[in-house]
Coordinates of C-alpha atoms and ligand atoms in Angstrom, one line a residue:
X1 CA 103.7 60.8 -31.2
X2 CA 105.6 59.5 -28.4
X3 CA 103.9 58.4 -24.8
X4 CA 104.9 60.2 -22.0
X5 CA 107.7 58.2 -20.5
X6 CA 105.8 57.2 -17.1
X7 CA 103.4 55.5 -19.4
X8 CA 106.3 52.4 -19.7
X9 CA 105.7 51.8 -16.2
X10 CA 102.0 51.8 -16.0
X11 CA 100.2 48.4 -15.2
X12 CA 96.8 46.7 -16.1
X13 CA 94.7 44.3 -14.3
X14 CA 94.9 40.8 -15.3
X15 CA 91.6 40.4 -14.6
X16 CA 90.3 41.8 -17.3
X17 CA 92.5 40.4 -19.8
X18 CA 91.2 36.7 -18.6
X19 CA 87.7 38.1 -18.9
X20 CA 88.3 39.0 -22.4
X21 CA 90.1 35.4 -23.4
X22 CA 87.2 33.8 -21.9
X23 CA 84.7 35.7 -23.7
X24 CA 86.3 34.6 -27.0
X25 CA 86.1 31.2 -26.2
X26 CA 82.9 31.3 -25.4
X27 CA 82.0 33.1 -29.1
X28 CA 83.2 30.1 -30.4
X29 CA 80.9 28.1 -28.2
X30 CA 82.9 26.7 -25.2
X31 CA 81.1 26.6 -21.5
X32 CA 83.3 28.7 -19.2
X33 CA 82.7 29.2 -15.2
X34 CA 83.5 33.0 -14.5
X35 CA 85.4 32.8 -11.3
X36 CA 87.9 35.4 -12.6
X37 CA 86.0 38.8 -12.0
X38 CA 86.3 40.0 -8.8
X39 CA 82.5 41.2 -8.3
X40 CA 79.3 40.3 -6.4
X41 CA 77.4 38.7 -8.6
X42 CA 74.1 39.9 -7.0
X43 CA 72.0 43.0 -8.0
X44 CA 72.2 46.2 -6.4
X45 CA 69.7 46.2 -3.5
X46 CA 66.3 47.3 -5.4
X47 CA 65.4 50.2 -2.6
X48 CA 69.1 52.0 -4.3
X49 CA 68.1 51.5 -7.5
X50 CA 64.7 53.4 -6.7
X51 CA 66.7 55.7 -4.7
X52 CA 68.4 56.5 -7.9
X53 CA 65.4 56.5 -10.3
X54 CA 63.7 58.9 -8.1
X55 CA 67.2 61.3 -8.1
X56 CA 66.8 61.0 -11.7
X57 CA 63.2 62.4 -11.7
X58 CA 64.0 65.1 -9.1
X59 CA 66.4 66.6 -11.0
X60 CA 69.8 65.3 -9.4
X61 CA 71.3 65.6 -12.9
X62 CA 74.0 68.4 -12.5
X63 CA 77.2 69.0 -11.1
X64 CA 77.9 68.7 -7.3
X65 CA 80.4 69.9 -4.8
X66 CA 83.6 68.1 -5.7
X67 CA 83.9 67.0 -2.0
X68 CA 80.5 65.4 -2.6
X69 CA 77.1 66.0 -1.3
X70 CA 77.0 67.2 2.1
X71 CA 74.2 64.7 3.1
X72 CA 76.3 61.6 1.5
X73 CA 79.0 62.9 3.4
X74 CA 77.4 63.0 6.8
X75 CA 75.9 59.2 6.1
X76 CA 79.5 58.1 5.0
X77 CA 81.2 59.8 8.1
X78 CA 78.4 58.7 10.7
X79 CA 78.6 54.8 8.9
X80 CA 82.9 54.6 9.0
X81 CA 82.6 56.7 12.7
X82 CA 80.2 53.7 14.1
X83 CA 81.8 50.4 12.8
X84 CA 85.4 51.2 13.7
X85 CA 84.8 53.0 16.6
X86 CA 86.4 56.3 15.5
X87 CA 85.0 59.9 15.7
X88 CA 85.1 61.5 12.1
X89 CA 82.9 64.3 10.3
X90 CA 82.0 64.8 6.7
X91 CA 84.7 67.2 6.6
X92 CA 86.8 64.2 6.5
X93 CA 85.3 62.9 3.4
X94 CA 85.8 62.8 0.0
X95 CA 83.4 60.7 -2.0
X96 CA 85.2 60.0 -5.3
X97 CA 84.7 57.4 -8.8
X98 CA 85.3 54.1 -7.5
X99 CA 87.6 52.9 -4.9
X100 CA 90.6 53.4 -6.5
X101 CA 90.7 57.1 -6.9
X102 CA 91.6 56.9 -3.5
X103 CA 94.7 54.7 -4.8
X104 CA 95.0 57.3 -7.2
X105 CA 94.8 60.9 -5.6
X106 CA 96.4 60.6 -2.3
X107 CA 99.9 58.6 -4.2
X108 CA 99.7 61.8 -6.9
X109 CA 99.3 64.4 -4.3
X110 CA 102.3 62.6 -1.3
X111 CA 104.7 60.7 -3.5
X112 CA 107.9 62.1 -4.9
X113 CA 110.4 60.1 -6.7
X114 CA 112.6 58.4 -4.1
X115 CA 110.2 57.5 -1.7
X116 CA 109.4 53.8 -0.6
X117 CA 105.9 52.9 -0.2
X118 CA 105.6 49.2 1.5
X119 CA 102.6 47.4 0.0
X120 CA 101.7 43.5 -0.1
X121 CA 102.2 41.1 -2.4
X122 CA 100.2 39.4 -3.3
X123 CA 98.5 42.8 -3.7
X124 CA 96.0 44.4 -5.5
X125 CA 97.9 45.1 -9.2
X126 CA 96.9 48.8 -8.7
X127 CA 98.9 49.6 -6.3
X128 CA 102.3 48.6 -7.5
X129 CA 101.2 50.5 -10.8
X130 CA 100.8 53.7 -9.4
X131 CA 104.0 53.6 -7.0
X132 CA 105.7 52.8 -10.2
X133 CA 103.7 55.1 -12.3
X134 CA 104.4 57.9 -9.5
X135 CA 108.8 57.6 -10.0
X136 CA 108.4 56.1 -6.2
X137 CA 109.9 53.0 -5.0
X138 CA 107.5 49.8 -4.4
X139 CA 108.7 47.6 -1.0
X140 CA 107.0 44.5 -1.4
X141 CA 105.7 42.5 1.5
X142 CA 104.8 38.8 1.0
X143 CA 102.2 37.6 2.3
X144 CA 102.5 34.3 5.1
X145 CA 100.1 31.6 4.2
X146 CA 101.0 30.3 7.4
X147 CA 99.5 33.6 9.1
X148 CA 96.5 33.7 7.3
X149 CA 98.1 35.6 4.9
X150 CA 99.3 38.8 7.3
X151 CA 102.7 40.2 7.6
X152 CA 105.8 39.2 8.9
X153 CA 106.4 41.7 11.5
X154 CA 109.7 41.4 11.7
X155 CA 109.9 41.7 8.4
X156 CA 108.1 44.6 8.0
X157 CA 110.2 46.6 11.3
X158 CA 113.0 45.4 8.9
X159 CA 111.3 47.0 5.6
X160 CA 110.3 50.6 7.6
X161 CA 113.1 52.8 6.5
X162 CA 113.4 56.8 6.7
X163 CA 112.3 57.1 3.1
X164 CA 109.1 54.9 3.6
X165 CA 106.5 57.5 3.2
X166 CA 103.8 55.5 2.8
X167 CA 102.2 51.9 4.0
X168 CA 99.6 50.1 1.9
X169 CA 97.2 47.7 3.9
X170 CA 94.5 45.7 2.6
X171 CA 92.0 43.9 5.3
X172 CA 89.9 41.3 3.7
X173 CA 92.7 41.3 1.2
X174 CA 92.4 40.8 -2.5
X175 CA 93.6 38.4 -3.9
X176 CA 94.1 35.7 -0.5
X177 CA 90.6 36.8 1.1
X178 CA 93.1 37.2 4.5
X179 CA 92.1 39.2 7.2
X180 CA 95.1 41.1 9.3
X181 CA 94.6 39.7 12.8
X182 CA 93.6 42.4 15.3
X183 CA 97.2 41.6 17.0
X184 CA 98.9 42.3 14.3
X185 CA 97.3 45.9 13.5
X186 CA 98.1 46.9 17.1
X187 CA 101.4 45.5 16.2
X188 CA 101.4 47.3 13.0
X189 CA 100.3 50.7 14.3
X190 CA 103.0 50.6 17.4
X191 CA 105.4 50.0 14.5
X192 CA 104.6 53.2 12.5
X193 CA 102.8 55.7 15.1
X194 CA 105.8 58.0 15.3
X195 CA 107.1 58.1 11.6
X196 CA 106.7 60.2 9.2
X197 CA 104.4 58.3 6.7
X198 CA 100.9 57.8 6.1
X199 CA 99.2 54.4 5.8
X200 CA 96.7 54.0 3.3
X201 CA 94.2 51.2 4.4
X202 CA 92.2 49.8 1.7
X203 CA 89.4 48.3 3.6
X204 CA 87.1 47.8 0.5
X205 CA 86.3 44.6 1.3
X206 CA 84.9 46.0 5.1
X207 CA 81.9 44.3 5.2
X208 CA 82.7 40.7 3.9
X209 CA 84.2 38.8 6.6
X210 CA 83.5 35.2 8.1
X211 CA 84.9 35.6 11.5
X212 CA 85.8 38.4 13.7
X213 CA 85.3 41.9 12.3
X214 CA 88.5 43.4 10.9
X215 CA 90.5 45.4 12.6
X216 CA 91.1 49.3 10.8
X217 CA 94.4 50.4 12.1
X218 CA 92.8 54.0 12.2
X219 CA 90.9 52.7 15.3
X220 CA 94.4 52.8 17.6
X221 CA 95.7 55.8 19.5
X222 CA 96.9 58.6 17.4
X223 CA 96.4 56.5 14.2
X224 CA 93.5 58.8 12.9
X225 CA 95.5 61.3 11.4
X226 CA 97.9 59.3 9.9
X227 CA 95.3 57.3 8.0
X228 CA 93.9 57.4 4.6
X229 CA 91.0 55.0 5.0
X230 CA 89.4 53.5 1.5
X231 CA 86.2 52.1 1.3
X232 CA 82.7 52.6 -0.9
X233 CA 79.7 51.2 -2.2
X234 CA 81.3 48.5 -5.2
X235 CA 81.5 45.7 -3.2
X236 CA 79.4 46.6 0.1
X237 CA 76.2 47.0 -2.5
X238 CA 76.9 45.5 -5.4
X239 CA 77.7 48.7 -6.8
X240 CA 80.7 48.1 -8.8
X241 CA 79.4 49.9 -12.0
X242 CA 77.8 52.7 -10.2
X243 CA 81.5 54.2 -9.7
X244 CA 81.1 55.6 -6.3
X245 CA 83.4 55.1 -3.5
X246 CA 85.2 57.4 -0.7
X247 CA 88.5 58.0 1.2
X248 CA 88.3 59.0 5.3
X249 CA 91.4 61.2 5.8
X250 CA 92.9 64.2 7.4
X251 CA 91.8 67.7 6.3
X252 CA 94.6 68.7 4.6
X253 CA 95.6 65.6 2.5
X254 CA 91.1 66.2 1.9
X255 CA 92.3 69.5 0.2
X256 CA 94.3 67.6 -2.0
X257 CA 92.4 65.6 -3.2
X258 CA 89.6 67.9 -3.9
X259 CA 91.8 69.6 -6.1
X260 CA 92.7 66.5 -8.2
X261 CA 89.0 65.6 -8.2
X262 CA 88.3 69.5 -9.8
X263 CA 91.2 68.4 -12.0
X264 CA 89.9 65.2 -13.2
X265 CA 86.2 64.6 -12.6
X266 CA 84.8 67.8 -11.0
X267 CA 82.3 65.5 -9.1
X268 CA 80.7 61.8 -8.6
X269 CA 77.1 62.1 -10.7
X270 CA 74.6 63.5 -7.9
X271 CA 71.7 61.3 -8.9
X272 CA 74.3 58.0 -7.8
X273 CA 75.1 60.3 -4.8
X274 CA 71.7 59.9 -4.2
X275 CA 71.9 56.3 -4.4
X276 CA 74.7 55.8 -2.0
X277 CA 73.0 58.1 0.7
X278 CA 69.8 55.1 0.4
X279 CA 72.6 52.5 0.5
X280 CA 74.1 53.4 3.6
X281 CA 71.0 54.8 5.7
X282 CA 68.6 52.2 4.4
X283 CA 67.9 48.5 5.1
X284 CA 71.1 46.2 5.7
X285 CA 69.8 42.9 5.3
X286 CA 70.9 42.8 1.5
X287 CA 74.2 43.2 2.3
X288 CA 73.9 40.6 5.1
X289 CA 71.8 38.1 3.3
X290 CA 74.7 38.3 0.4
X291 CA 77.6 37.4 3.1
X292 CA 76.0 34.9 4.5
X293 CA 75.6 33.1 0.9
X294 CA 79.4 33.7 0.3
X295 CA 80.3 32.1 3.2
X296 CA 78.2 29.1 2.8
X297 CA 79.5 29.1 -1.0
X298 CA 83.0 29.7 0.5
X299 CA 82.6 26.7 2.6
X300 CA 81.5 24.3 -0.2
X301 CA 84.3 25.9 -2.8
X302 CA 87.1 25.6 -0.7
X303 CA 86.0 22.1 0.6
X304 CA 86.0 20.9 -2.9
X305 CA 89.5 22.6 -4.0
X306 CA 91.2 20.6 -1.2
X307 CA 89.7 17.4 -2.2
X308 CA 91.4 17.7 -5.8
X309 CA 95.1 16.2 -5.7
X310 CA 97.9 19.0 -5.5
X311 CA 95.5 21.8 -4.2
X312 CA 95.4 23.0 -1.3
X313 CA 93.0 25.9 -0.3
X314 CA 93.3 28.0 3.2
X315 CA 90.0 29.1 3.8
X316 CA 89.7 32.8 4.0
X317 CA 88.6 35.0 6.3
X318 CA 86.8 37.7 4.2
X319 CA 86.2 38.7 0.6
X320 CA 84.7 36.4 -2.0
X321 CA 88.5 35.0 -2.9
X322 CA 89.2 31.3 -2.7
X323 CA 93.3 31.9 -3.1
X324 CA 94.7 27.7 -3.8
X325 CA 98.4 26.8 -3.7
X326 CA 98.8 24.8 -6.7
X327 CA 102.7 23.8 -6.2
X328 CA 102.4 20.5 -5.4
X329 CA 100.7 19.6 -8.8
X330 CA 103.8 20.3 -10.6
X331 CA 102.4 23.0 -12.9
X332 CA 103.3 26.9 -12.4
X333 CA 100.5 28.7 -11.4
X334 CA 100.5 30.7 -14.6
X335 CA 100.4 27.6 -16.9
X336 CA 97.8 25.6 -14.6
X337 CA 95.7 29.2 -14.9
X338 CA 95.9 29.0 -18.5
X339 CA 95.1 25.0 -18.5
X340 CA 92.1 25.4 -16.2
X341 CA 90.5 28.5 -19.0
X342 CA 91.4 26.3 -22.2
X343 CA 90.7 22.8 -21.0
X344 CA 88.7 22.6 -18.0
X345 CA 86.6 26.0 -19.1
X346 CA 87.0 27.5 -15.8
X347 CA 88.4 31.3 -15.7
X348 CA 90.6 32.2 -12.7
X349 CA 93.9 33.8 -12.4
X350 CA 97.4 33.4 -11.9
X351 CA 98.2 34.5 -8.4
X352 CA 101.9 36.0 -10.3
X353 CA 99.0 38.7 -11.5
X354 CA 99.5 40.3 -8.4
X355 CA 103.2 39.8 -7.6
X356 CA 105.9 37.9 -7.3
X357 CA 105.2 36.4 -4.0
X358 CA 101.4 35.4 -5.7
X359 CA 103.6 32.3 -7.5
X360 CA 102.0 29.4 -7.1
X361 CA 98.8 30.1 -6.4
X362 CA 95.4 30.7 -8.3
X363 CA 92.8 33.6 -7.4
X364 CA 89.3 32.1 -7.9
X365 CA 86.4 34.7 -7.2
X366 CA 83.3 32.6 -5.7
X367 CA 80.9 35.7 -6.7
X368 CA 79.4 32.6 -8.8
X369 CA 76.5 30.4 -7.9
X370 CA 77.1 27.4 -5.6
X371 CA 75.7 25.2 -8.8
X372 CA 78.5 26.9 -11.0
X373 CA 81.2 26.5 -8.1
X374 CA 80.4 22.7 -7.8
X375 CA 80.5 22.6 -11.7
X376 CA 83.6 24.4 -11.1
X377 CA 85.3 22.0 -8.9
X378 CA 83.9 19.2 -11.1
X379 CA 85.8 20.2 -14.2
X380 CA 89.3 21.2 -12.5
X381 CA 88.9 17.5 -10.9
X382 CA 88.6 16.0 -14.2
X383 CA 91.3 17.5 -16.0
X384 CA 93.6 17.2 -13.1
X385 CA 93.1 13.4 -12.7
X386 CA 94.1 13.8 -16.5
X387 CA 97.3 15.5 -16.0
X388 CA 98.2 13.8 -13.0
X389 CA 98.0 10.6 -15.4
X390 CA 100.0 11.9 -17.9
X391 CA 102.7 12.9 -15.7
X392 CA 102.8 9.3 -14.1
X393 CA 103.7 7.8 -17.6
X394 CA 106.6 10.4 -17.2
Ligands
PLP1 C1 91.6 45.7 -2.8 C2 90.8 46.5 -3.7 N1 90.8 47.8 -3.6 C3 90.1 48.7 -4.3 C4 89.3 48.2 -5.3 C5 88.6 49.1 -6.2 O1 87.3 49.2 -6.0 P1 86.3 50.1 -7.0 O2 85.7 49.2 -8.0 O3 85.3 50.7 -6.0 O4 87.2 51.2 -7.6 C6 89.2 46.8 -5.5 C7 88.4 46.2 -6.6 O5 88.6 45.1 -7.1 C8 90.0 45.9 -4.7 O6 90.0 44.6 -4.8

C-alpha cells in the first residue's frame, strides 16, 4: 500500500533523532551531556501535579467540550488579556494537545495550494513541514545575527506579496533564543495591517525572557483580529508531557478549529484541564524561580562557548537556546554536530535542522544543570584544541 502523496513532503524533528543516537551511545556506556532536547529540565510545579491528582479523584475523567473547559478558558483569556495588554474572552480560546496543534489546525483550515506563508529560518522544523505538507508555498526569512536575530524589514516588505496568506513569527525564537525587538513588531504590524493574511505568532516561549518583555504583535491597533496567537503550558510549567496548550484567535478561524479538534482529538483530557486552570491561577514563583536559573546558566554557558577558539555565541534574549556560529572553526555545522555527540559526548544540533539559513551554527539547549553545562563546555574545549591541532599540521 502506497502513502498518500503529501506524505513525501512531511518533515520530522531533528531533535529527536539526536536524542535517539545519543541514547545508543550511552547503552554502550559513553557519558553524554543532553543539551539537544528542547525542554525544562525542572518538574512540573508540585501544586499542578496535586491539582491534577485531585481532578483525577473528582472524577475529571471524561470527555470535555472540544473548545475546552469553560473555567480554563476564562483563566487562559484573563492570563493572555493581562500580559499583552489586549482585551480577549474565552470565546477566543481554544485549548488544544500541545503547542503545535495550533501549527497544525489553523495551516489545515486557511491554506490552499498556491499560497505563500513567510516563516523564519532558522525556524522551528514544524512549520516548514506543514506549509509543505499543506501544497502551500514556504517564503523563508533568515534570521540577522547582527539584529539579534530579527528580520530584515526590508527584506520582509520585499517578501509580502498578494499570495502571502499567512506570516509565521516566533518571539523568544527557537532555535536562536532571539527576541523581535519592540521596534520591529510595530514595524512588522504597519507592514501587514491592511493585507489580507493572518499572522500566526508562536509566542511559546512567552515567559522566558532576560530583558525586556516581548512584544506580541496582537498588542498593536487592529492587529487582534488578524492574529493567531500560540502559547501553553509545555514550556511556561514544565509541562511538556502533559500535552496541553492553546491558540488566542478570532471567532471564526475558533470555529475551525473546533471542528478539526472534533475531527482529531474530540478534547484535551479534563483532569490535565484541571491542571492548567492551577497553573495559571496559582503561585508564579516556580515559573520565575526557573527563569532566573536559566539566565544565570545562560550567562555561564555562553561565557564559556566564546572562550573556545572558532565559537562565537550571541547571547540570547529568551528561551533556554544558546545558538553558536561555528564557521570560523573550519567544520560545517552538521559535521562539528556530529563530532561534538561522538567524541566530545555532548548532544546538540545542527543549526541546518531548521533551515538553510541555520548553516553554521549549533542549537545547544541549556535546560541542563550548570555542573553539566560547565562539563559541557569542558569537553567541546578539549576536543577542539584537538582539531584545531590537527588542522595546523595541515
Ligand atoms: C517555537 C515552538 N513552537 C511550538 C512548540 C511546541 O510546543 P508543544 O510541546 O507545547 O507542542 C515548540 C516546542 O519545542 C517550539 O519550540
Amino acid at each position: 500500500m502506497k502513502l498518500a502523496e503529501r506524505m513525501d513532503r512531511i518533515a520530522v524533528e531533528g531533535a529527536f533523532d539526536v536524542l535517539v543516537r545519543a541514547r545508543a551511545l550511552e547503552a554502550k556506556g559513553r557519558s553524554i551531556v543532553h543539551l539537544e532536547i528542547g525542554e525544562p529540565d525542572f518538574p512540573t510545579p508540585a501544586h499542578i501535579v496535586e491539582a491534577a491528582k485531585h481532578a483525577l479523584d473528582q472524577g475529571w475523567t471524561h470527555y470535555g467540550p472540544t473548545q475546552g473547559i469553560p473555567e480554563l478558558r476564562e483563566a487562559v483569556a484573563e492570563d493572555v488579556s493581562r500580559r499583552r495588554d489586549i482585551r480577549v474572552g474565552p470565546e477566543h480560546v481554544s485549548i488544544v494537545p500541545g503547542g503545535k496543534p495550533i501549527i497544525f489546525f489553523p495551516m489545515l483550515a486557511l491554506l490552499e495550494p498556491g499560497d505563500e506563508v513567510i516563516y523564519p529560518n532558522p525556524g522551528f522544523p514544524i512549520y516548514e513541514s506543514m506549509i509543505r505538507t499543506l501544497g502551500a508555498t514556504p517564503v523563508a526569512m533568515p534570521l540577522v545575527e547582527s539584529r539579534g536575530f530579527s528580520f530584515d524589514l526590508n527584506l520582509l516588505r520585499e517578501k509580502l506579496s498578494e499570495r502571502t496568506r499567512m506570516l509565521v513569527l516566533n518571539s523568544p525564537q527557537n532555535p536562536t533564543g532571539g527576541v523581535i525587538p519592540e521596534e520591529d513588531m510595530r514595524a512588522i504590524a504597519d507592514m501587514v495591517r491592511d493585507r489580507d493574511l493572518i499572522v500566526l505568532a508562536d509566542e511559546i516561549y512567552s515567559r522566558i525572557y532576560y530583558e525586556d518583555a516581548p512584544a506580541s504583535i496582537a498588542s498593536y491597533p487592529d492587529m487582534l483580529e488578524k492574529t493567531i496567537i500560540l502559547d501553553g503550558f509545555s514550556k511556561t510549567y514544565a509541562m511538556t508531557g502533559w500535552r496541553m496548550g492553546y491558540g488566542v484567535m478570532p471567532m471564526w478561524l475558533v470555529e475551525a478549529v473546533n471542528k478539526l479538534m472534533v475531527n482529531s482529538c474530540s478534547c484535551v483530557a479534563s483532569f490535565t484541564q484541571r491542571a492548567g486552570i492551577a497553573a495559571l491561577r496559582g503561585p508564579q514563583e516556580p515559573v520565575d524561580t526557573m527563569v532566573a536559573e536559566f539566565r544565570q546558566r545562560r550567562d555561564a554557558f555562553c561565557a564559556g562557548l566564546n572562550r573556545i577558539p572558532g565559537f562565537r555565541c550571541t547571547l540570547p534574549g529568551g528561551a533556554f537556546y544558546a545558538y553558536a556560529n561555528v564557521e570560523q572553526t573550519g567544520i560545517s555545522s552538521k559535521a562539528m554536530a556530529d563530532l561534538l555527540l561522538e567524541e566530545a559526548g555532548v548532544a546538540c544540533l545542527n543549526g541546518g535542522a531548521f533551515g538553510k539559513y541555520g548553516e553554521g551554527y549549533i542549537r545547544f539547549s541549556y535546560a541542563n544543570s550548570l555542573e553539566n553545562l560547565m562539563e559541557a563546555v569542558a569537553r567541546i574545549e578539549r576536543v577542539a584544541v584537538r582539531w584545531a591541532a590537527v588542522a595546523s599540521r595541515g
